[in-house]
PDB file of C-alpha atoms in Angstrom:
ATOM      1  CA  MET A   1       0.036  -0.158   0.018  1.00 63.00           C
ATOM      2  CA  ALA A   2       1.304   3.379  -1.051  1.00 68.00           C
ATOM      3  CA  ALA A   3       2.065   6.071   1.552  1.00 67.00           C
ATOM      4  CA  PRO A   4      -0.471   9.402   1.689  1.00 65.00           C
ATOM      5  CA  PRO A   5       0.603  12.014   0.152  1.00 61.00           C
ATOM      6  CA  LYS A   6       2.382  14.777   2.570  1.00 60.00           C
ATOM      7  CA  TYR A   7       0.687  18.172   3.096  1.00 59.00           C
ATOM      8  CA  ASP A   8       2.781  21.511   3.089  1.00 56.00           C
ATOM      9  CA  ARG A   9       2.798  23.002   6.964  1.00 55.00           C
ATOM     10  CA  LEU A  10       3.774  25.872   8.492  1.00 55.00           C
ATOM     11  CA  GLU A  11       6.306  25.979  11.052  1.00 57.00           C
ATOM     12  CA  ASP A  12       3.540  26.109  13.643  1.00 59.00           C
ATOM     13  CA  ASN A  13       1.818  22.993  12.031  1.00 59.00           C
ATOM     14  CA  GLN A  14      -0.868  24.846  10.538  1.00 59.00           C
ATOM     15  CA  PRO A  15      -2.054  23.880   7.031  1.00 58.00           C
ATOM     16  CA  VAL A  16      -1.248  25.702   4.437  1.00 56.00           C
ATOM     17  CA  VAL A  17      -4.376  27.156   2.795  1.00 54.00           C
ATOM     18  CA  VAL A  18      -4.083  27.697  -0.885  1.00 53.00           C
ATOM     19  CA  GLN A  19      -6.712  30.005  -2.520  1.00 53.00           C
ATOM     20  CA  GLU A  20      -7.218  29.496  -6.409  1.00 54.00           C
ATOM     21  CA  GLN A  21      -7.403  32.949  -8.585  1.00 56.00           C
ATOM     22  CA  PRO A  22     -10.440  33.608 -10.909  1.00 56.00           C
ATOM     23  CA  GLN A  23      -8.832  32.948 -14.015  1.00 58.00           C
ATOM     24  CA  PRO A  24      -9.174  35.827 -16.950  1.00 60.00           C
ATOM     25  CA  GLY A  25     -12.602  36.311 -18.447  1.00 57.00           C
ATOM     26  CA  ALA A  26     -14.194  34.065 -16.133  1.00 55.00           C
ATOM     27  CA  VAL A  27     -17.374  35.007 -14.234  1.00 57.00           C
ATOM     28  CA  ALA A  28     -18.232  34.233 -10.694  1.00 55.00           C
ATOM     29  CA  HIS A  29     -21.702  33.451 -10.009  1.00 55.00           C
ATOM     30  CA  THR A  30     -23.167  33.791  -6.761  1.00 56.00           C
ATOM     31  CA  PRO A  31     -27.127  33.382  -6.023  1.00 55.00           C
ATOM     32  CA  SER A  32     -28.611  37.022  -5.765  1.00 55.00           C
ATOM     33  CA  SER A  33     -32.143  37.855  -5.145  1.00 59.00           C
ATOM     34  CA  HIS A  34     -32.079  40.995  -6.772  1.00 61.00           C
ATOM     35  CA  THR A  35     -31.488  41.561 -11.247  1.00 60.00           C
ATOM     36  CA  ALA A  36     -29.157  44.380 -12.148  1.00 56.00           C
ATOM     37  CA  VAL A  37     -30.255  45.753 -15.197  1.00 55.00           C
ATOM     38  CA  VAL A  38     -27.388  47.965 -17.052  1.00 53.00           C
ATOM     39  CA  MET A  39     -28.398  50.417 -19.771  1.00 54.00           C
ATOM     40  CA  SER A  40     -26.195  52.043 -21.748  1.00 55.00           C
ATOM     41  CA  GLN A  41     -26.978  55.464 -23.769  1.00 53.00           C
ATOM     42  CA  THR A  42     -26.109  55.606 -27.309  1.00 67.00           C
ATOM     43  CA  THR A  43     -27.850  59.198 -28.303  1.00 72.00           C
ATOM     44  CA  THR A  44     -26.023  61.761 -29.719  1.00 82.00           C
ATOM     45  CA  PHE A  45     -26.826  64.919 -28.909  1.00 84.00           C
ATOM     46  CA  GLY A  46     -26.721  67.943 -31.571  1.00 82.00           C
ATOM     47  CA  PRO A  47     -28.121  71.446 -31.421  1.00 83.00           C
ATOM     48  CA  HIS A  48     -31.850  70.283 -32.281  1.00 85.00           C
ATOM     49  CA  PRO A  49     -34.102  68.104 -29.981  1.00 88.00           C
ATOM     50  CA  VAL A  50     -33.483  64.304 -29.946  1.00 89.00           C
ATOM     51  CA  GLU A  51     -35.515  61.418 -28.767  1.00 90.00           C
ATOM     52  CA  SER A  52     -32.970  60.167 -25.528  1.00 86.00           C
ATOM     53  CA  PHE A  53     -34.040  58.101 -22.698  1.00 86.00           C
ATOM     54  CA  CYS A  54     -33.611  59.678 -18.761  1.00 86.00           C
ATOM     55  CA  MET A  55     -31.639  57.946 -16.565  1.00 86.00           C
ATOM     56  CA  ASN A  56     -33.312  59.880 -13.416  1.00 85.00           C
ATOM     57  CA  CYS A  57     -37.154  59.173 -14.274  1.00 87.00           C
ATOM     58  CA  GLY A  58     -36.832  56.184 -16.281  1.00 85.00           C
ATOM     59  CA  LYS A  59     -38.822  57.997 -18.996  1.00 86.00           C
ATOM     60  CA  ALA A  60     -37.991  58.158 -22.685  1.00 87.00           C
ATOM     61  CA  GLY A  61     -38.983  61.264 -24.429  1.00 88.00           C
ATOM     62  CA  VAL A  62     -37.553  64.264 -26.486  1.00 90.00           C
ATOM     63  CA  THR A  63     -35.455  66.695 -24.706  1.00 90.00           C
ATOM     64  CA  VAL A  64     -35.808  70.184 -23.984  1.00 92.00           C
ATOM     65  CA  ILE A  65     -32.960  72.852 -25.354  1.00 90.00           C
ATOM     66  CA  SER A  66     -31.548  75.776 -23.391  1.00 90.00           C
ATOM     67  CA  SER A  67     -28.752  77.016 -25.276  1.00 87.00           C
ATOM     68  CA  SER A  68     -25.920  79.633 -24.319  1.00 88.00           C
ATOM     69  CA  PRO A  69     -22.954  81.167 -26.898  1.00 88.00           C
ATOM     70  CA  GLY A  70     -20.026  78.316 -27.160  1.00 88.00           C
ATOM     71  CA  SER A  71     -16.898  79.385 -26.967  1.00 88.00           C
ATOM     72  CA  THR A  72     -16.016  80.330 -30.538  1.00 88.00           C
ATOM     73  CA  ALA A  73     -18.885  82.796 -30.401  1.00 89.00           C
ATOM     74  CA  SER A  74     -17.618  84.556 -27.443  1.00 88.00           C
ATOM     75  CA  LEU A  75     -14.102  84.413 -28.872  1.00 90.00           C
ATOM     76  CA  LEU A  76     -15.508  86.024 -32.180  1.00 89.00           C
ATOM     77  CA  CYS A  77     -17.555  88.364 -29.927  1.00 90.00           C
ATOM     78  CA  VAL A  78     -14.383  89.459 -28.387  1.00 91.00           C
ATOM     79  CA  LEU A  79     -12.395  89.940 -31.517  1.00 90.00           C
ATOM     80  CA  MET A  80     -14.927  91.970 -32.901  1.00 88.00           C
ATOM     81  CA  CYS A  81     -15.014  94.378 -30.167  1.00 88.00           C
ATOM     82  CA  VAL A  82     -10.807  94.374 -30.897  1.00 90.00           C
ATOM     83  CA  CYS A  83     -11.444  95.271 -34.388  1.00 87.00           C
ATOM     84  CA  GLY A  84     -13.494  98.065 -34.108  1.00 84.00           C
ATOM     85  CA  CYS A  85     -17.043  96.264 -34.861  1.00 82.00           C
ATOM     86  CA  ALA A  86     -18.512  96.773 -31.332  1.00 81.00           C
ATOM     87  CA  LEU A  87     -21.765  97.329 -32.646  1.00 86.00           C
ATOM     88  CA  CYS A  88     -21.698  93.766 -34.515  1.00 84.00           C
ATOM     89  CA  CYS A  89     -20.124  92.046 -31.746  1.00 84.00           C
ATOM     90  CA  TRP A  90     -23.363  90.455 -30.892  1.00 86.00           C
ATOM     91  CA  VAL A  91     -23.942  88.604 -34.131  1.00 87.00           C
ATOM     92  CA  PRO A  92     -21.964  85.607 -33.325  1.00 86.00           C
ATOM     93  CA  CYS A  93     -23.792  84.791 -29.963  1.00 85.00           C
ATOM     94  CA  VAL A  94     -27.004  84.208 -32.247  1.00 85.00           C
ATOM     95  CA  ILE A  95     -25.828  82.111 -34.865  1.00 85.00           C
ATOM     96  CA  PRO A  96     -27.588  78.581 -34.068  1.00 81.00           C
ATOM     97  CA  HIS A  97     -23.973  76.487 -34.752  1.00 82.00           C
ATOM     98  CA  MET A  98     -22.171  78.540 -32.615  1.00 86.00           C
ATOM     99  CA  ARG A  99     -24.167  78.191 -29.759  1.00 87.00           C
ATOM    100  CA  ASP A 100     -23.665  75.055 -26.696  1.00 89.00           C
ATOM    101  CA  ALA A 101     -26.933  73.134 -25.964  1.00 90.00           C
ATOM    102  CA  GLN A 102     -27.832  71.492 -22.595  1.00 91.00           C
ATOM    103  CA  HIS A 103     -30.585  68.490 -23.280  1.00 91.00           C
ATOM    104  CA  HIS A 104     -33.238  67.917 -20.772  1.00 92.00           C
ATOM    105  CA  CYS A 105     -35.548  65.617 -19.741  1.00 91.00           C
ATOM    106  CA  SER A 106     -38.872  66.580 -20.951  1.00 88.00           C
ATOM    107  CA  ASN A 107     -40.739  64.811 -17.620  1.00 88.00           C
ATOM    108  CA  CYS A 108     -38.481  65.793 -14.463  1.00 90.00           C
ATOM    109  CA  ASN A 109     -36.243  68.237 -16.325  1.00 89.00           C
ATOM    110  CA  GLN A 110     -32.525  66.454 -15.139  1.00 89.00           C
ATOM    111  CA  VAL A 111     -29.802  67.565 -17.463  1.00 90.00           C
ATOM    112  CA  VAL A 112     -29.346  64.324 -19.902  1.00 89.00           C
ATOM    113  CA  GLY A 113     -26.565  65.303 -22.279  1.00 87.00           C
ATOM    114  CA  ASN A 114     -24.680  68.265 -23.499  1.00 87.00           C
ATOM    115  CA  PHE A 115     -23.553  69.767 -27.057  1.00 87.00           C
ATOM    116  CA  VAL A 116     -20.641  72.144 -27.495  1.00 87.00           C
ATOM    117  CA  ALA A 117     -20.019  74.060 -30.414  1.00 82.00           C
ATOM    118  CA  PRO A 118     -17.612  73.573 -32.392  1.00 80.00           C
TER     119      PRO A 118
END
């Protein structure tokens, strides 16, 4: 009959406990009474209202826009003032493509996205 295998022991005669590390890509399954649903938003926000899903209230709908002059419009305004066109410096601030837009949920008014004008 063969002798049983020898086990590693520490100096104080305590057995060594080896814990296996999880393999890369392995998924640990633990029983749970809760199910987590992860939703990702792939909406591209622009200068106009878009259909979007609100993570705050859970409703889908068309966003409400609040806009303000972008950094390019502000820079052009300052440049026009320096060049002597002070009477026309307001023009870049009202051009729609030079305005930043903040998209809000139409239900709860939470910010759901931003658009920064080029």
